[in-house]
Every structure is written in structure tokens, then in C-alpha cells.
Amino acid sequence: MRHAVAIMGLALALGGCAQVERIVPPWGKAPPPEGAGEEGEIAAESAPRAPVTGPQTPAALDTTTASERAAAAAPKTSGAKDLGITIASLGAPSEPGFWLKTPLVKAPAKGRVDYGATGKSAAVDLIPLGGAEGAGSRMSLAAFRLLEAPLTGLPEVRVFQLP
């Protein structure tokens, strides 16, 4: 009985190999993708794009201007409402600007974040983020850099809403 089960298992495994070989033949070229010409050439619009070359440093990804950084580095302080403390992770580096997506606000607002470890502050757009108030927030690359917070860390920031 054990031998019969083993032989059936082997047959199923080999049958699976046959199915894979129909898709990608062993030791051979894979069939051309759909839409390829006779020579296996792919039309330019459907060809894979070349990978981005060169280092993708935080400075290269941060598209804010010097004047935007200067304005964000001098946030308003008068009349600001303290919303509390949140743990910030790095948001999408491709989203430009100074922003904090946080469950501490229910509607978009202007705000400020203070990072106690460096004593730096940044003016940010506060953007509502679903979840409980203690769920954490996502902050822009530009704000992380301005606060001199570690990009791979989870800095604790105090959030203020401006009037």
C-alpha cells in the first residue's frame, strides 16, 4: 500500500512537471509573450522599462526646493493646538512635500511636528489617516530630512495643529 501511494505521488509530481514544461520548456527558451512579433520582439509600448540607474539617495528623492525647506523650517508657533505624540514611519518617498498622515486629525489641516531628539520642527500638512489615535503616523521624506530623524527609525514626534 505504501508503495502504491509513493508511486501515485511520483506520478502526480511528474505530471506537474509536464505542465510546467508546457509553459517554460526545460533548458530552452521561454515562449515569446503575447503580442510579440514573429521574432519574439515586443512592441515598444509594452516592453519592460529599464531599471532606474544610479544611487537613489534620500537627497535625490527629496524634490522640495530650498525655499520650501526654509519655509517648513520656520513653522508658526502661536495659537497651535497640541494634538499629542505619535510614532512616525517613513511615508511614500515619491510623494513630495512636507506632510504627516495621522489619525490625530479628522480633516486636512496645517500643522507642525517637533522632534525632541534634535530639537527641530517642521511645518507640515496634516492629512487624516484611518485608525485609532495611537496607531502611528506616516511622515514625508522631506519632513524626516528636515527634522534630521533617522529614515529607518520610528521617531516620536509631537504634533500641533495651526489655526
JSON list of C-alpha atoms in Angstrom, two decimals:
[
{"chain": "A", "resi": 1, "resn": "MET", "atom": "CA", "xyz": [0.00, 0.00, 0.00]},
{"chain": "A", "resi": 2, "resn": "ARG", "atom": "CA", "xyz": [2.82, 2.41, 0.87]},
{"chain": "A", "resi": 3, "resn": "HIS", "atom": "CA", "xyz": [4.49, 1.74, -2.45]},
{"chain": "A", "resi": 4, "resn": "ALA", "atom": "CA", "xyz": [1.27, 2.44, -4.33]},
{"chain": "A", "resi": 5, "resn": "VAL", "atom": "CA", "xyz": [0.89, 5.80, -2.57]},
{"chain": "A", "resi": 6, "resn": "ALA", "atom": "CA", "xyz": [4.53, 6.67, -3.29]},
{"chain": "A", "resi": 7, "resn": "ILE", "atom": "CA", "xyz": [4.17, 5.75, -6.96]},
{"chain": "A", "resi": 8, "resn": "MET", "atom": "CA", "xyz": [0.96, 7.81, -7.24]},
{"chain": "A", "resi": 9, "resn": "GLY", "atom": "CA", "xyz": [2.70, 10.78, -5.62]},
{"chain": "A", "resi": 10, "resn": "LEU", "atom": "CA", "xyz": [5.62, 10.46, -8.04]},
{"chain": "A", "resi": 11, "resn": "ALA", "atom": "CA", "xyz": [3.23, 10.28, -10.98]},
{"chain": "A", "resi": 12, "resn": "LEU", "atom": "CA", "xyz": [1.45, 13.43, -9.81]},
{"chain": "A", "resi": 13, "resn": "ALA", "atom": "CA", "xyz": [4.76, 15.25, -9.33]},
{"chain": "A", "resi": 14, "resn": "LEU", "atom": "CA", "xyz": [5.98, 14.27, -12.79]},
{"chain": "A", "resi": 15, "resn": "GLY", "atom": "CA", "xyz": [2.64, 15.22, -14.30]},
{"chain": "A", "resi": 16, "resn": "GLY", "atom": "CA", "xyz": [3.06, 18.66, -12.73]},
{"chain": "A", "resi": 17, "resn": "CYS", "atom": "CA", "xyz": [6.50, 18.94, -14.34]},
{"chain": "A", "resi": 18, "resn": "ALA", "atom": "CA", "xyz": [4.94, 18.28, -17.72]},
{"chain": "A", "resi": 19, "resn": "GLN", "atom": "CA", "xyz": [2.54, 21.15, -17.13]},
{"chain": "A", "resi": 20, "resn": "VAL", "atom": "CA", "xyz": [5.41, 23.48, -16.23]},
{"chain": "A", "resi": 21, "resn": "GLU", "atom": "CA", "xyz": [7.38, 22.36, -19.29]},
{"chain": "A", "resi": 22, "resn": "ARG", "atom": "CA", "xyz": [4.48, 23.48, -21.50]},
{"chain": "A", "resi": 23, "resn": "ILE", "atom": "CA", "xyz": [4.87, 26.98, -20.08]},
{"chain": "A", "resi": 24, "resn": "VAL", "atom": "CA", "xyz": [8.68, 27.12, -19.84]},
{"chain": "A", "resi": 25, "resn": "PRO", "atom": "CA", "xyz": [10.43, 24.27, -21.64]},
{"chain": "A", "resi": 26, "resn": "PRO", "atom": "CA", "xyz": [13.41, 22.79, -19.79]},
{"chain": "A", "resi": 27, "resn": "TRP", "atom": "CA", "xyz": [16.83, 24.01, -20.93]},
{"chain": "A", "resi": 28, "resn": "GLY", "atom": "CA", "xyz": [15.24, 26.07, -23.64]},
{"chain": "A", "resi": 29, "resn": "LYS", "atom": "CA", "xyz": [13.89, 29.46, -24.39]},
{"chain": "A", "resi": 30, "resn": "ALA", "atom": "CA", "xyz": [10.60, 30.51, -22.90]},
{"chain": "A", "resi": 31, "resn": "PRO", "atom": "CA", "xyz": [7.87, 31.13, -25.46]},
{"chain": "A", "resi": 32, "resn": "PRO", "atom": "CA", "xyz": [7.50, 34.75, -26.54]},
{"chain": "A", "resi": 33, "resn": "PRO", "atom": "CA", "xyz": [4.94, 36.79, -24.61]},
{"chain": "A", "resi": 34, "resn": "GLU", "atom": "CA", "xyz": [1.54, 37.53, -26.10]},
{"chain": "A", "resi": 35, "resn": "GLY", "atom": "CA", "xyz": [1.66, 40.36, -28.58]},
{"chain": "A", "resi": 36, "resn": "ALA", "atom": "CA", "xyz": [5.22, 39.56, -29.63]},
{"chain": "A", "resi": 37, "resn": "GLY", "atom": "CA", "xyz": [6.12, 39.56, -33.30]},
{"chain": "A", "resi": 38, "resn": "GLU", "atom": "CA", "xyz": [7.44, 36.59, -35.23]},
{"chain": "A", "resi": 39, "resn": "GLU", "atom": "CA", "xyz": [10.95, 37.10, -33.91]},
{"chain": "A", "resi": 40, "resn": "GLY", "atom": "CA", "xyz": [9.69, 37.35, -30.32]},
{"chain": "A", "resi": 41, "resn": "GLU", "atom": "CA", "xyz": [10.08, 41.12, -30.32]},
{"chain": "A", "resi": 42, "resn": "ILE", "atom": "CA", "xyz": [7.77, 43.08, -28.06]},
{"chain": "A", "resi": 43, "resn": "ALA", "atom": "CA", "xyz": [6.24, 46.35, -29.16]},
{"chain": "A", "resi": 44, "resn": "ALA", "atom": "CA", "xyz": [7.96, 49.37, -27.58]},
{"chain": "A", "resi": 45, "resn": "GLU", "atom": "CA", "xyz": [4.92, 50.42, -25.54]},
{"chain": "A", "resi": 46, "resn": "SER", "atom": "CA", "xyz": [4.69, 47.02, -23.86]},
{"chain": "A", "resi": 47, "resn": "ALA", "atom": "CA", "xyz": [8.43, 46.46, -23.43]},
{"chain": "A", "resi": 48, "resn": "PRO", "atom": "CA", "xyz": [9.68, 46.44, -19.84]},
{"chain": "A", "resi": 49, "resn": "ARG", "atom": "CA", "xyz": [11.21, 49.72, -18.79]},
{"chain": "A", "resi": 50, "resn": "ALA", "atom": "CA", "xyz": [14.89, 49.91, -17.99]},
{"chain": "A", "resi": 51, "resn": "PRO", "atom": "CA", "xyz": [15.60, 49.90, -14.27]},
{"chain": "A", "resi": 52, "resn": "VAL", "atom": "CA", "xyz": [16.49, 53.19, -12.64]},
{"chain": "A", "resi": 53, "resn": "THR", "atom": "CA", "xyz": [20.24, 53.51, -12.53]},
{"chain": "A", "resi": 54, "resn": "GLY", "atom": "CA", "xyz": [22.40, 55.36, -10.10]},
{"chain": "A", "resi": 55, "resn": "PRO", "atom": "CA", "xyz": [22.03, 55.76, -6.38]},
{"chain": "A", "resi": 56, "resn": "GLN", "atom": "CA", "xyz": [18.57, 56.56, -5.07]},
{"chain": "A", "resi": 57, "resn": "THR", "atom": "CA", "xyz": [19.67, 58.64, -2.12]},
{"chain": "A", "resi": 58, "resn": "PRO", "atom": "CA", "xyz": [17.26, 60.50, 0.14]},
{"chain": "A", "resi": 59, "resn": "ALA", "atom": "CA", "xyz": [18.58, 63.76, -1.29]},
{"chain": "A", "resi": 60, "resn": "ALA", "atom": "CA", "xyz": [17.84, 62.57, -4.83]},
{"chain": "A", "resi": 61, "resn": "LEU", "atom": "CA", "xyz": [14.29, 61.54, -3.90]},
{"chain": "A", "resi": 62, "resn": "ASP", "atom": "CA", "xyz": [13.52, 64.73, -1.93]},
{"chain": "A", "resi": 63, "resn": "THR", "atom": "CA", "xyz": [12.19, 67.13, -4.58]},
{"chain": "A", "resi": 64, "resn": "THR", "atom": "CA", "xyz": [11.49, 70.08, -2.28]},
{"chain": "A", "resi": 65, "resn": "THR", "atom": "CA", "xyz": [13.16, 73.37, -3.11]},
{"chain": "A", "resi": 66, "resn": "ALA", "atom": "CA", "xyz": [15.45, 75.37, -0.85]},
{"chain": "A", "resi": 67, "resn": "SER", "atom": "CA", "xyz": [12.71, 77.97, -0.31]},
{"chain": "A", "resi": 68, "resn": "GLU", "atom": "CA", "xyz": [10.17, 75.25, 0.62]},
{"chain": "A", "resi": 69, "resn": "ARG", "atom": "CA", "xyz": [12.64, 73.79, 3.12]},
{"chain": "A", "resi": 70, "resn": "ALA", "atom": "CA", "xyz": [13.31, 77.24, 4.59]},
{"chain": "A", "resi": 71, "resn": "ALA", "atom": "CA", "xyz": [9.57, 77.90, 5.00]},
{"chain": "A", "resi": 72, "resn": "ALA", "atom": "CA", "xyz": [8.99, 74.48, 6.60]},
{"chain": "A", "resi": 73, "resn": "ALA", "atom": "CA", "xyz": [11.93, 75.01, 8.97]},
{"chain": "A", "resi": 74, "resn": "ALA", "atom": "CA", "xyz": [10.31, 78.15, 10.42]},
{"chain": "A", "resi": 75, "resn": "PRO", "atom": "CA", "xyz": [6.82, 76.97, 11.37]},
{"chain": "A", "resi": 76, "resn": "LYS", "atom": "CA", "xyz": [4.28, 79.15, 13.15]},
{"chain": "A", "resi": 77, "resn": "THR", "atom": "CA", "xyz": [4.06, 78.55, 16.86]},
{"chain": "A", "resi": 78, "resn": "SER", "atom": "CA", "xyz": [1.40, 80.96, 18.12]},
{"chain": "A", "resi": 79, "resn": "GLY", "atom": "CA", "xyz": [-2.06, 79.55, 18.68]},
{"chain": "A", "resi": 80, "resn": "ALA", "atom": "CA", "xyz": [-1.04, 75.99, 17.85]},
{"chain": "A", "resi": 81, "resn": "LYS", "atom": "CA", "xyz": [-3.19, 73.25, 19.38]},
{"chain": "A", "resi": 82, "resn": "ASP", "atom": "CA", "xyz": [-1.22, 70.32, 20.81]},
{"chain": "A", "resi": 83, "resn": "LEU", "atom": "CA", "xyz": [-2.71, 67.14, 19.31]},
{"chain": "A", "resi": 84, "resn": "GLY", "atom": "CA", "xyz": [-0.35, 64.77, 21.07]},
{"chain": "A", "resi": 85, "resn": "ILE", "atom": "CA", "xyz": [2.55, 62.47, 20.37]},
{"chain": "A", "resi": 86, "resn": "THR", "atom": "CA", "xyz": [2.73, 59.91, 17.58]},
{"chain": "A", "resi": 87, "resn": "ILE", "atom": "CA", "xyz": [5.26, 57.45, 16.26]},
{"chain": "A", "resi": 88, "resn": "ALA", "atom": "CA", "xyz": [6.09, 58.29, 12.64]},
{"chain": "A", "resi": 89, "resn": "SER", "atom": "CA", "xyz": [7.24, 55.90, 9.97]},
{"chain": "A", "resi": 90, "resn": "LEU", "atom": "CA", "xyz": [8.53, 56.98, 6.59]},
{"chain": "A", "resi": 91, "resn": "GLY", "atom": "CA", "xyz": [5.70, 57.54, 4.13]},
{"chain": "A", "resi": 92, "resn": "ALA", "atom": "CA", "xyz": [5.95, 57.06, 0.37]},
{"chain": "A", "resi": 93, "resn": "PRO", "atom": "CA", "xyz": [9.23, 58.73, -0.68]},
{"chain": "A", "resi": 94, "resn": "SER", "atom": "CA", "xyz": [7.71, 59.53, -4.08]},
{"chain": "A", "resi": 95, "resn": "GLU", "atom": "CA", "xyz": [5.05, 61.79, -2.52]},
{"chain": "A", "resi": 96, "resn": "PRO", "atom": "CA", "xyz": [6.59, 65.28, -2.49]},
{"chain": "A", "resi": 97, "resn": "GLY", "atom": "CA", "xyz": [6.23, 67.96, 0.13]},
{"chain": "A", "resi": 98, "resn": "PHE", "atom": "CA", "xyz": [6.01, 68.26, 3.88]},
{"chain": "A", "resi": 99, "resn": "TRP", "atom": "CA", "xyz": [3.14, 66.20, 5.27]},
{"chain": "A", "resi": 100, "resn": "LEU", "atom": "CA", "xyz": [2.09, 63.92, 8.10]},
{"chain": "A", "resi": 101, "resn": "LYS", "atom": "CA", "xyz": [-0.66, 61.36, 7.59]},
{"chain": "A", "resi": 102, "resn": "THR", "atom": "CA", "xyz": [-2.04, 60.80, 11.05]},
{"chain": "A", "resi": 103, "resn": "PRO", "atom": "CA", "xyz": [-5.12, 59.59, 12.88]},
{"chain": "A", "resi": 104, "resn": "LEU", "atom": "CA", "xyz": [-4.75, 62.62, 15.17]},
{"chain": "A", "resi": 105, "resn": "VAL", "atom": "CA", "xyz": [-6.77, 64.75, 12.71]},
{"chain": "A", "resi": 106, "resn": "LYS", "atom": "CA", "xyz": [-10.17, 64.13, 11.16]},
{"chain": "A", "resi": 107, "resn": "ALA", "atom": "CA", "xyz": [-9.84, 66.74, 8.40]},
{"chain": "A", "resi": 108, "resn": "PRO", "atom": "CA", "xyz": [-6.88, 68.16, 6.47]},
{"chain": "A", "resi": 109, "resn": "ALA", "atom": "CA", "xyz": [-5.14, 70.99, 8.32]},
{"chain": "A", "resi": 110, "resn": "LYS", "atom": "CA", "xyz": [-1.90, 72.92, 8.58]},
{"chain": "A", "resi": 111, "resn": "GLY", "atom": "CA", "xyz": [0.35, 71.82, 11.37]},
{"chain": "A", "resi": 112, "resn": "ARG", "atom": "CA", "xyz": [3.76, 71.46, 12.91]},
{"chain": "A", "resi": 113, "resn": "VAL", "atom": "CA", "xyz": [5.77, 68.48, 14.12]},
{"chain": "A", "resi": 114, "resn": "ASP", "atom": "CA", "xyz": [8.50, 68.73, 16.74]},
{"chain": "A", "resi": 115, "resn": "TYR", "atom": "CA", "xyz": [11.21, 66.09, 17.05]},
{"chain": "A", "resi": 116, "resn": "GLY", "atom": "CA", "xyz": [12.66, 66.23, 20.56]},
{"chain": "A", "resi": 117, "resn": "ALA", "atom": "CA", "xyz": [15.80, 64.22, 19.76]},
{"chain": "A", "resi": 118, "resn": "THR", "atom": "CA", "xyz": [17.15, 67.01, 17.54]},
{"chain": "A", "resi": 119, "resn": "GLY", "atom": "CA", "xyz": [15.06, 69.94, 18.76]},
{"chain": "A", "resi": 120, "resn": "LYS", "atom": "CA", "xyz": [13.94, 70.60, 15.18]},
{"chain": "A", "resi": 121, "resn": "SER", "atom": "CA", "xyz": [10.44, 71.47, 13.97]},
{"chain": "A", "resi": 122, "resn": "ALA", "atom": "CA", "xyz": [8.76, 71.31, 10.58]},
{"chain": "A", "resi": 123, "resn": "ALA", "atom": "CA", "xyz": [5.62, 72.88, 9.18]},
{"chain": "A", "resi": 124, "resn": "VAL", "atom": "CA", "xyz": [3.54, 70.12, 7.60]},
{"chain": "A", "resi": 125, "resn": "ASP", "atom": "CA", "xyz": [0.20, 69.46, 6.01]},
{"chain": "A", "resi": 126, "resn": "LEU", "atom": "CA", "xyz": [-1.77, 67.24, 8.38]},
{"chain": "A", "resi": 127, "resn": "ILE", "atom": "CA", "xyz": [-3.67, 64.58, 6.46]},
{"chain": "A", "resi": 128, "resn": "PRO", "atom": "CA", "xyz": [-6.24, 62.27, 8.11]},
{"chain": "A", "resi": 129, "resn": "LEU", "atom": "CA", "xyz": [-5.25, 58.62, 8.35]},
{"chain": "A", "resi": 130, "resn": "GLY", "atom": "CA", "xyz": [-7.71, 55.95, 9.43]},
{"chain": "A", "resi": 131, "resn": "GLY", "atom": "CA", "xyz": [-7.11, 54.09, 12.66]},
{"chain": "A", "resi": 132, "resn": "ALA", "atom": "CA", "xyz": [-7.02, 54.71, 16.38]},
{"chain": "A", "resi": 133, "resn": "GLU", "atom": "CA", "xyz": [-5.17, 57.78, 17.64]},
{"chain": "A", "resi": 134, "resn": "GLY", "atom": "CA", "xyz": [-2.34, 55.58, 18.92]},
{"chain": "A", "resi": 135, "resn": "ALA", "atom": "CA", "xyz": [-1.98, 53.69, 15.62]},
{"chain": "A", "resi": 136, "resn": "GLY", "atom": "CA", "xyz": [1.01, 55.71, 14.43]},
{"chain": "A", "resi": 137, "resn": "SER", "atom": "CA", "xyz": [1.54, 58.06, 11.53]},
{"chain": "A", "resi": 138, "resn": "ARG", "atom": "CA", "xyz": [3.38, 58.31, 8.22]},
{"chain": "A", "resi": 139, "resn": "MET", "atom": "CA", "xyz": [5.61, 61.28, 7.52]},
{"chain": "A", "resi": 140, "resn": "SER", "atom": "CA", "xyz": [7.10, 62.56, 4.27]},
{"chain": "A", "resi": 141, "resn": "LEU", "atom": "CA", "xyz": [10.73, 62.07, 3.34]},
{"chain": "A", "resi": 142, "resn": "ALA", "atom": "CA", "xyz": [11.21, 65.85, 3.23]},
{"chain": "A", "resi": 143, "resn": "ALA", "atom": "CA", "xyz": [9.91, 66.23, 6.80]},
{"chain": "A", "resi": 144, "resn": "PHE", "atom": "CA", "xyz": [12.12, 63.37, 8.03]},
{"chain": "A", "resi": 145, "resn": "ARG", "atom": "CA", "xyz": [15.15, 65.03, 6.48]},
{"chain": "A", "resi": 146, "resn": "LEU", "atom": "CA", "xyz": [14.29, 68.48, 7.85]},
{"chain": "A", "resi": 147, "resn": "LEU", "atom": "CA", "xyz": [13.85, 67.07, 11.36]},
{"chain": "A", "resi": 148, "resn": "GLU", "atom": "CA", "xyz": [17.08, 65.09, 10.95]},
{"chain": "A", "resi": 149, "resn": "ALA", "atom": "CA", "xyz": [15.20, 61.96, 12.02]},
{"chain": "A", "resi": 150, "resn": "PRO", "atom": "CA", "xyz": [16.61, 58.55, 11.09]},
{"chain": "A", "resi": 151, "resn": "LEU", "atom": "CA", "xyz": [14.90, 57.37, 7.92]},
{"chain": "A", "resi": 152, "resn": "THR", "atom": "CA", "xyz": [14.90, 53.76, 9.07]},
{"chain": "A", "resi": 153, "resn": "GLY", "atom": "CA", "xyz": [13.75, 54.63, 12.58]},
{"chain": "A", "resi": 154, "resn": "LEU", "atom": "CA", "xyz": [10.39, 55.26, 14.16]},
{"chain": "A", "resi": 155, "resn": "PRO", "atom": "CA", "xyz": [10.79, 58.74, 15.64]},
{"chain": "A", "resi": 156, "resn": "GLU", "atom": "CA", "xyz": [8.38, 60.01, 18.25]},
{"chain": "A", "resi": 157, "resn": "VAL", "atom": "CA", "xyz": [7.08, 63.43, 17.22]},
{"chain": "A", "resi": 158, "resn": "ARG", "atom": "CA", "xyz": [4.75, 65.90, 18.88]},
{"chain": "A", "resi": 159, "resn": "VAL", "atom": "CA", "xyz": [2.01, 67.13, 16.56]},
{"chain": "A", "resi": 160, "resn": "PHE", "atom": "CA", "xyz": [0.41, 70.58, 16.63]},
{"chain": "A", "resi": 161, "resn": "GLN", "atom": "CA", "xyz": [-2.49, 71.89, 14.55]},
{"chain": "A", "resi": 162, "resn": "LEU", "atom": "CA", "xyz": [-2.17, 75.50, 13.45]},
{"chain": "A", "resi": 163, "resn": "PRO", "atom": "CA", "xyz": [-5.12, 77.89, 13.46]}
]
